[in-house]
Coordinates of C-alpha atoms in Angstrom, one line a residue:
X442 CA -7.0 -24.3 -9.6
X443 CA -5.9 -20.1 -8.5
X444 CA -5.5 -18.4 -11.6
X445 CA -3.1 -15.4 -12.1
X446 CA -4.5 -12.6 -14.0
X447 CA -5.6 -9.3 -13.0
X448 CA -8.1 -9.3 -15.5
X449 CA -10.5 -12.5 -15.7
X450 CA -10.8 -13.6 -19.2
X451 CA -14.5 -14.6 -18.5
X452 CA -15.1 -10.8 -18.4
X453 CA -14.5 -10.2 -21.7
X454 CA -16.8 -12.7 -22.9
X455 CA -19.6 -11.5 -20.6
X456 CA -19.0 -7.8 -21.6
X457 CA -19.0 -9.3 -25.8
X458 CA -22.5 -11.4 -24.5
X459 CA -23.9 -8.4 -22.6
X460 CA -23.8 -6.2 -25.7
X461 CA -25.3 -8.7 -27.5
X462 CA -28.1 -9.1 -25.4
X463 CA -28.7 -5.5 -24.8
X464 CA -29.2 -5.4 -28.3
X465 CA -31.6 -8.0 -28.6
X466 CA -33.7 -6.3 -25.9
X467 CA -34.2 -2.7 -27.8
X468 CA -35.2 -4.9 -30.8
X469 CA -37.2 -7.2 -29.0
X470 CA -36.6 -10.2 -31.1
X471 CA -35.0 -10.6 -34.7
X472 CA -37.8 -11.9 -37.0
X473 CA -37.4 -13.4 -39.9
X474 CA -39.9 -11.9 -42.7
X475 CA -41.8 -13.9 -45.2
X476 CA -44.3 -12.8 -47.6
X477 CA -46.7 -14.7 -49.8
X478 CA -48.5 -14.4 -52.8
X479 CA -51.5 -12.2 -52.5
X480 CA -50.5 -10.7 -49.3
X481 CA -51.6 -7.2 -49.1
X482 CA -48.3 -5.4 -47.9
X483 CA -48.2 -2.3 -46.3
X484 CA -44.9 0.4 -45.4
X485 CA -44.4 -1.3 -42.3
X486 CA -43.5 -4.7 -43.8
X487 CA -40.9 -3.3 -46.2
X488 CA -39.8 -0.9 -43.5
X489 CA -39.1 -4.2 -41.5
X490 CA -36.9 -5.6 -44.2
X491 CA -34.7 -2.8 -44.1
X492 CA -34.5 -2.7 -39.8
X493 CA -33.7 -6.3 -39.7
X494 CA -31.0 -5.9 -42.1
X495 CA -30.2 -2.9 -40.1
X496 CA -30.0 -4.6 -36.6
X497 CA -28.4 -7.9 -37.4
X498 CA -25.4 -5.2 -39.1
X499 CA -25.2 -3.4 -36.0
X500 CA -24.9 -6.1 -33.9
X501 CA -22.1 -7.5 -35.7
X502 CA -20.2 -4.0 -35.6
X503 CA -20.7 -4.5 -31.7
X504 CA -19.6 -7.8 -31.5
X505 CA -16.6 -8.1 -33.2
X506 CA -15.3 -4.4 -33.8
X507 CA -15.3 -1.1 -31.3
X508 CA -16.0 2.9 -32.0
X509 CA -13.6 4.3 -34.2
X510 CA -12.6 4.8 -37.4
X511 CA -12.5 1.8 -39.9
X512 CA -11.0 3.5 -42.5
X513 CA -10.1 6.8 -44.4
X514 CA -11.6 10.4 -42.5
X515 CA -8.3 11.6 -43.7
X516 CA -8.1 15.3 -42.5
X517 CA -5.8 18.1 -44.0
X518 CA -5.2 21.5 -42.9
X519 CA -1.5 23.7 -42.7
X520 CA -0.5 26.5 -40.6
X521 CA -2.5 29.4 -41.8
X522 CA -5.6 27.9 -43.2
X523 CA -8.8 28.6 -42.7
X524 CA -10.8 25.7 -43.1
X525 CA -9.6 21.6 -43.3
X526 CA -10.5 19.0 -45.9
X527 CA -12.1 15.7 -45.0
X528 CA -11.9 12.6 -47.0
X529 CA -13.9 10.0 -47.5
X530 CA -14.7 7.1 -44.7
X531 CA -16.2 4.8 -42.6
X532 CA -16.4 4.6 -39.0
X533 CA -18.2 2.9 -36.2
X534 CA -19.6 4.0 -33.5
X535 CA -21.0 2.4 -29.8
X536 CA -23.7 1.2 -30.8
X537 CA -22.2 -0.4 -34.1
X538 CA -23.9 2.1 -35.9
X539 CA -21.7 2.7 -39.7
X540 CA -21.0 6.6 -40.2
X541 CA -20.5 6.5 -43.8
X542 CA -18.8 9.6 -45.5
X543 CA -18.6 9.4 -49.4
X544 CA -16.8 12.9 -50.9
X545 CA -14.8 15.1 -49.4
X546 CA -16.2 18.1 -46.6
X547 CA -14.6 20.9 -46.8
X548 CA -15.6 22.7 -42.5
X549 CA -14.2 26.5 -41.9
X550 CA -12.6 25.9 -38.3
X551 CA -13.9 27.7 -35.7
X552 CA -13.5 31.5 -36.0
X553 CA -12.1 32.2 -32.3
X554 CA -9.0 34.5 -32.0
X555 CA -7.5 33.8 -28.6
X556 CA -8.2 32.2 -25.1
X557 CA -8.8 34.6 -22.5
X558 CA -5.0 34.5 -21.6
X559 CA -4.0 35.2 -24.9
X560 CA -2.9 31.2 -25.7
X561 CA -4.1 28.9 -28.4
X562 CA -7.9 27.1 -28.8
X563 CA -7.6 24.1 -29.1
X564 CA -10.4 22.0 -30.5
X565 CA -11.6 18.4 -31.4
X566 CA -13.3 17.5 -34.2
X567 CA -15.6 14.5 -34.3
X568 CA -17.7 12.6 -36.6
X569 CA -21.3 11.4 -35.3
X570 CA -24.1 9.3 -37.0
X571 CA -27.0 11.0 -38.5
X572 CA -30.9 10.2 -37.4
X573 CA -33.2 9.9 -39.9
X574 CA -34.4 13.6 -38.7
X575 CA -31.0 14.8 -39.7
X576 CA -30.9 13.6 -43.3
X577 CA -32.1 15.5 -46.0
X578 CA -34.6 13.8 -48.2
X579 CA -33.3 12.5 -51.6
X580 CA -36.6 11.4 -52.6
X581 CA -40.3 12.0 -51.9
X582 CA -43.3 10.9 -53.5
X583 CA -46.9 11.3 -54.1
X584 CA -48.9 8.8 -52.0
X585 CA -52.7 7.2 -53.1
X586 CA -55.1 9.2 -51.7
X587 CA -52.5 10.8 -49.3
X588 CA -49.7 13.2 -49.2
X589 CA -46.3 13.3 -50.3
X590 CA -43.3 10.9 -48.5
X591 CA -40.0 10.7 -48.2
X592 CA -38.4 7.6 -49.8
X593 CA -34.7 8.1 -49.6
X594 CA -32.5 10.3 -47.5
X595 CA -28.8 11.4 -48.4
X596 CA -26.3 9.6 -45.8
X597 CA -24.4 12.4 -44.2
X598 CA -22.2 12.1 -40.9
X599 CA -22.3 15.0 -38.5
X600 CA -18.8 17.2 -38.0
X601 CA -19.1 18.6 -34.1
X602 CA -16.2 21.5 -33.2
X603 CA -15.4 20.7 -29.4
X604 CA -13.7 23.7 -27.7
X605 CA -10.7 22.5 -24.9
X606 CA -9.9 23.3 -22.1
X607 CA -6.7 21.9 -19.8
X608 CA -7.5 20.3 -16.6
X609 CA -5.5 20.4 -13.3
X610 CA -3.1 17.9 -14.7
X611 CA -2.7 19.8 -18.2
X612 CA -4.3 17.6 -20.1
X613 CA -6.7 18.6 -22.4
X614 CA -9.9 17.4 -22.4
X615 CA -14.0 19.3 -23.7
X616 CA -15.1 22.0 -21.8
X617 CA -18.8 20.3 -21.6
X618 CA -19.5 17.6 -19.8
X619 CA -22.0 16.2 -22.2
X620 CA -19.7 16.4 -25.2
X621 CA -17.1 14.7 -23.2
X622 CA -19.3 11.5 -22.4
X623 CA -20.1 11.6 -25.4
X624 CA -16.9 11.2 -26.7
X625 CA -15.8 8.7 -24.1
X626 CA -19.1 6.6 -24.8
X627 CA -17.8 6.2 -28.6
X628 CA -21.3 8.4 -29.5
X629 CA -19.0 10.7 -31.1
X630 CA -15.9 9.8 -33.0
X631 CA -12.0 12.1 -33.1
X632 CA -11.3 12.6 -36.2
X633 CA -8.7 15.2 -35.9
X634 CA -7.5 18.5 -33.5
X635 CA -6.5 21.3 -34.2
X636 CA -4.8 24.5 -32.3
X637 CA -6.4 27.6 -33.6
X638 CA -4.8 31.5 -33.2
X639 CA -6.5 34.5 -34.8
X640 CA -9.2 32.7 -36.3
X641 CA -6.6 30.4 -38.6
X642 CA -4.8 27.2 -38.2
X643 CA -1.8 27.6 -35.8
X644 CA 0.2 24.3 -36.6
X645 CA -0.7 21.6 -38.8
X646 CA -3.7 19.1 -38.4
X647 CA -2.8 16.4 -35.3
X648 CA -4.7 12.8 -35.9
X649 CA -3.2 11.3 -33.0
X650 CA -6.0 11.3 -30.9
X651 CA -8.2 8.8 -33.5
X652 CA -8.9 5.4 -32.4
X653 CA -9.1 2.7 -34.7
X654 CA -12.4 0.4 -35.3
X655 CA -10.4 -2.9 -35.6
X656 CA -9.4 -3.9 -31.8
X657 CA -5.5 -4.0 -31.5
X658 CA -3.8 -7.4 -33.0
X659 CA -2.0 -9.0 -29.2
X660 CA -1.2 -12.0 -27.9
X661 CA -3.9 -12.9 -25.0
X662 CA -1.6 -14.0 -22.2
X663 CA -2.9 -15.9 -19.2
X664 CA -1.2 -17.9 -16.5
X665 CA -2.4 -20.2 -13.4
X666 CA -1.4 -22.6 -11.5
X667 CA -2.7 -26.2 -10.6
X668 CA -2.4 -26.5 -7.0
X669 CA -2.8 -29.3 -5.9
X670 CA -1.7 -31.2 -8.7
X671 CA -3.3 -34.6 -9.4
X672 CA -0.2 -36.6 -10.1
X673 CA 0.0 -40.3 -11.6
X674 CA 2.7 -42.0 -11.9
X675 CA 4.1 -44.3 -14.8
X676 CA 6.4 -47.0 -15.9
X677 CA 8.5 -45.8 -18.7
X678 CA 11.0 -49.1 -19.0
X679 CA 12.0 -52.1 -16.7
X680 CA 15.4 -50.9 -15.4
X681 CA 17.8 -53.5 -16.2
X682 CA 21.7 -53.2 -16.4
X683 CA 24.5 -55.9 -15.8
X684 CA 26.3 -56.4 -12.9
X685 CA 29.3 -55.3 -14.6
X686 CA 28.1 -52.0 -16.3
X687 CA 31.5 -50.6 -17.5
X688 CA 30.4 -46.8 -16.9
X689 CA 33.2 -43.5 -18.1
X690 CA 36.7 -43.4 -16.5
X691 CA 35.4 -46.9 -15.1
X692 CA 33.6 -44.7 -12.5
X693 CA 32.8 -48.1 -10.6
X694 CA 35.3 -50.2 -9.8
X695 CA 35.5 -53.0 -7.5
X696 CA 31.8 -52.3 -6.0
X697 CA 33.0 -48.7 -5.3
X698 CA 31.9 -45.7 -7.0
X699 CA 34.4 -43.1 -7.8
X700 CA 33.4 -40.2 -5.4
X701 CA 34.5 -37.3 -7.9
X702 CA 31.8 -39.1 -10.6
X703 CA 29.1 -39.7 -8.3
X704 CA 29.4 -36.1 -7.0
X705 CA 28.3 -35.3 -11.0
X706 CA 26.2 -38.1 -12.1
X707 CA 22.3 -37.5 -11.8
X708 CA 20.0 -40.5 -12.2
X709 CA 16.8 -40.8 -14.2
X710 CA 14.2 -42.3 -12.6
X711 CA 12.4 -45.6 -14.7
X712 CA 9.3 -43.5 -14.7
X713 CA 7.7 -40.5 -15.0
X714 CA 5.1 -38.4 -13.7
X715 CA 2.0 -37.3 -15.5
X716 CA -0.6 -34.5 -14.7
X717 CA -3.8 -33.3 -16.9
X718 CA -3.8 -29.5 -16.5
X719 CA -7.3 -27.9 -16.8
X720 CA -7.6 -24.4 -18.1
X721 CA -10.8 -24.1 -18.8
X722 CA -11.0 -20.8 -16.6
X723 CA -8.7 -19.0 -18.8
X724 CA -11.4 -18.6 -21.2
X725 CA -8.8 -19.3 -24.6
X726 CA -10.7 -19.6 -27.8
X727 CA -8.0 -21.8 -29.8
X728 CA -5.3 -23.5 -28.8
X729 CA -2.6 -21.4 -26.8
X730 CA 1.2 -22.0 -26.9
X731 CA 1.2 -23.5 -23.4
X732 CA 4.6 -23.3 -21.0
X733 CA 4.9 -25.1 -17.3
X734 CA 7.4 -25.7 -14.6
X735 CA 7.4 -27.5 -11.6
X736 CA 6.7 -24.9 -8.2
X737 CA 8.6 -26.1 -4.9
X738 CA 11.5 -27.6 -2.8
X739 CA 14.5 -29.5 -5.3
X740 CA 16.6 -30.1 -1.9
X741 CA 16.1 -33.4 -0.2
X742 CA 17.3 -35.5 2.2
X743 CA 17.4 -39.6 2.8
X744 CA 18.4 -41.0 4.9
X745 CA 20.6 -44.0 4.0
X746 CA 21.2 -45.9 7.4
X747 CA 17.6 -46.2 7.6
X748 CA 16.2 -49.5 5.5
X749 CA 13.2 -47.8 4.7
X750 CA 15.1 -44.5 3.0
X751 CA 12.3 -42.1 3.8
X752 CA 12.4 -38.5 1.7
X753 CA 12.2 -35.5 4.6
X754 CA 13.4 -32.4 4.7
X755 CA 16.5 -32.2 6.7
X756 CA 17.4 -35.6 8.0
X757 CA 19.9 -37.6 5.7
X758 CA 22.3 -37.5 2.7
X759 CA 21.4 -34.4 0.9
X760 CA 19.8 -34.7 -2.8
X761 CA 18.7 -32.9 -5.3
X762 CA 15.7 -33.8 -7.1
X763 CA 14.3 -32.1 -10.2
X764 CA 12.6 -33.0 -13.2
X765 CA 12.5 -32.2 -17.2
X766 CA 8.7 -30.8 -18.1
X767 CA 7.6 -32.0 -21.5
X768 CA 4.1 -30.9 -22.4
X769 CA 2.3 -33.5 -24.7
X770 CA 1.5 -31.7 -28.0
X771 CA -1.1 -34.3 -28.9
X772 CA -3.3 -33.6 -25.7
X773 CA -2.8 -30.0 -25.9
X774 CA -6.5 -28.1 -26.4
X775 CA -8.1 -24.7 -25.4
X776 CA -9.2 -26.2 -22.0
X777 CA -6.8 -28.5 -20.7
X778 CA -3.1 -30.3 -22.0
X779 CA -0.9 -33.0 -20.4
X780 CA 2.1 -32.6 -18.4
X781 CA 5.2 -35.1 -18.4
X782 CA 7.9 -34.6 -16.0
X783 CA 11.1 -37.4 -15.9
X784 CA 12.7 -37.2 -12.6
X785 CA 16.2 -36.0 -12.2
X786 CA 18.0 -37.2 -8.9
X787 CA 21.7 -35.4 -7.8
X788 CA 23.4 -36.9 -5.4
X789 CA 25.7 -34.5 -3.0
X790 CA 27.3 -36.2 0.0
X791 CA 30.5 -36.9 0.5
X792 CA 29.7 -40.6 1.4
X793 CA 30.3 -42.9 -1.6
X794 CA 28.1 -45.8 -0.4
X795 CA 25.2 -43.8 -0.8
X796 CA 25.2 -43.7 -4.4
X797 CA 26.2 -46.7 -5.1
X798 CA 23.6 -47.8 -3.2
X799 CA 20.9 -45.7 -5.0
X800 CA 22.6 -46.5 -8.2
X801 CA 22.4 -50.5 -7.6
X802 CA 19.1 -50.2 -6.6
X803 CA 18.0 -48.9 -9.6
X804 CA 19.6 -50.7 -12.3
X805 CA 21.5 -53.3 -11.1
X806 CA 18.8 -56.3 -11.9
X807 CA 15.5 -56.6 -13.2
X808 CA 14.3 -57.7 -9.9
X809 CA 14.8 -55.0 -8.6
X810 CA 13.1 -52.2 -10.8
X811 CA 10.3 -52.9 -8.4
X812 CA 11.6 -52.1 -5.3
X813 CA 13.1 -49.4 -7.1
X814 CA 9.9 -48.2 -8.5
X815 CA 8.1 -48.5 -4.9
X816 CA 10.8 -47.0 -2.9
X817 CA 10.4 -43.9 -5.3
X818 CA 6.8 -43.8 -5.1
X819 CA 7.3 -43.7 -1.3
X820 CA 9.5 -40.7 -1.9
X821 CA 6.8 -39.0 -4.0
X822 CA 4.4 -39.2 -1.4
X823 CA 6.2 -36.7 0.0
X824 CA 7.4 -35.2 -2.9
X825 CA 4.5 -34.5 -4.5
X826 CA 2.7 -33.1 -1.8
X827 CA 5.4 -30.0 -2.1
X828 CA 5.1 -29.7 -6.3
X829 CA 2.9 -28.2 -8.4
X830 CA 2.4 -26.9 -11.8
X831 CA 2.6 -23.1 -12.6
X832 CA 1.5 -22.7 -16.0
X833 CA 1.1 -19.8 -19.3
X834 CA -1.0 -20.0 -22.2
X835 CA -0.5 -17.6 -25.5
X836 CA -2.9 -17.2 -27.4
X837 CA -2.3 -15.2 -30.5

């Protein structure tokens, strides 16, 4: 089975694992504490309560969310101002890592007047998490025997002003490398920018650079195609009819088929043909919407003067044969489903025999639903060879 994607859907569950693991390598192993009574505990047992805890958070921020803000960081600031307001909020950033915000920061904006040309500064302000270095200390205490610790530390984010500069193509983008990776890493987080002149706001506060924590809501779209196809083919009814089927307008009359009628009437063929699809490749993690159609040649020829009636290509009376796709909604899953197809055959020559040949063959007697059925199944030899199933799965 090809598959027709630019981007292999196995990827993204390899980058998700590899983030995982890489994880699980800085912290070794996740343990699972258990303490006991009489058990002489020390700081580094409690501590390890805390860094478990820690760790299995983080790694679910990883897994299932990506740097950015998960909620509030609202930022204010007018033309003329001096300084911007920051709200409360969460964010995330690469290394799942919560930056947690609880009242509002009031930052003076950078007190630059022009750029060198005499234009607007433009800066970006970002939002970073704190190491324990960084914190202030809430709490200390006296230890036995030994001297004072720190017990609590006041979560506070870091605000970083990132001076821009435009690049060849205009764009703006920080004028220090480091900062930039950083930003592009998700170490740091945009919260807002702002264009500066004379040391005040020049225009109001612009959030359109943020990215959000929660991965955008689409549809994961993925088509392929099964090629070859493993066809099998089966008997839907015994074709039986009377001798003296009265068909509309009385199309046949007298052993002769009206040539206007048979020049619009397609046949259905007693069977149909059936195909398993397997998209495991596609990497779906419920069950998609699946679409399909039937890839290749609907013009063939037989040829009627022969007894044996062979399908080719160019030799013959000239029909066409298509089919109607249903996909079986109680085999569908999110590694393979089941294709029907009922074949549709169109007669287009001129010659009236030849149809009411076909025709007679097919439904004139029970008898002879199996030289019906085998003289198709000679023509799908062929046939088949030439069609194949293009498929799409959407996943929402």
């Amino acid at each position: 089975m090809s598959l027709g994607w630019e981007f292999n859907p196995l990827r993204r569950i390899a980058i998700a694992w590899r983030k995982i693991m890489s994880l699980l390598d800085e912290t070794r192993y996740p343990e699972r504490l258990e303490f006991f009574h009489g058990q002489r505990l020390f700081a580094p047992d409690l501590q390890a309560i805390e860094v478990f805890n820690r760790e299995m958070r983080w790694l679910h921020n990883r897994s299932l969310h990506q740097p950015g803000i998960g909620n509030g960081f609202a930022v204010s600031g007018e033309k003329g101002d001096r300084q911007v307001a920051i709200g409360p909020g969460y964010a995330i950033d690469v290394d799942g890592r919560e930056i947690v915000l609880t009242q509002v920061e009031i930052l003076p904006i950078p007190p630059v007047a022009t750029e060198e040309g005499g234009g607007s500064v433009f800066f970006d302000l970002t939002v970073s998490y704190p190491e324990d270095e960084d914190l202030e200390a809430a709490e200390t205490r006296e230890g036995i025997c030994l001297d004072r610790g720190v017990v609590r530390r006041q979560e506070k984010p870091i605000f970083c002003w990132i001076r821009l500069k435009k690049n060849s193509q205009g764009n703006l983008q920080p004028k220090e490398t480091k900062l930039a990776t950083d930003i592009k890493d998700g170490r740091k987080i945009i919260v807002a920018r702002i264009e500066v002149f004379n040391c005040q706001l020049n225009r109001q506060v612009c959030i359109a650079q943020r990215r959000s924590a929660r991965p955008p809501k689409q549809p994961y779209i993925t088509c392929g195609e099964e090629q070859p196809t493993k066809w099998r083919v089966e008997l839907i009814i015994e074709a039986q009819m009377p001798e003296d089927i009265n068909l509309p307008a009385r199309a046949i009359e007298s052993g002769r088929t009206n040539l206007a009628f048979s020049n619009l009437f397609a046949l259905i063929a007693p069977f149909k043909l059936v195909a398993e699809i397997n998209t495991t490749q596609a990497g779906f993690l419920t069950t998609p919407s699946y679409s399909a159609r039937l890839d290749g040649s609907r013009l063939w020829f037989i040829d009627l003067r022969d007894s044996d009636r062979k399908l080719s290509r160019s030799n013959g009376n000239p029909w066409i044969i298509d089919g109607l796709i249903n996909i079986d909604s109680n085999s569908t899953t999110s590694k393979q489903f089941t294709v029907e197809v009922l074949l549709l055959l169109q007669y287009l020559s001129n010659r009236e025999d030849g149809f009411h040949q076909i025709f007679r063959s097919l439904t004139s007697t029970p008898s002879n639903a199996a030289v019906a059925k085998q003289e198709l199944e000679d023509w799908l030899e062929e046939l088949l060879e030439d069609w194949h199933i293009v498929w799409m799965g959407v996943e929402e």
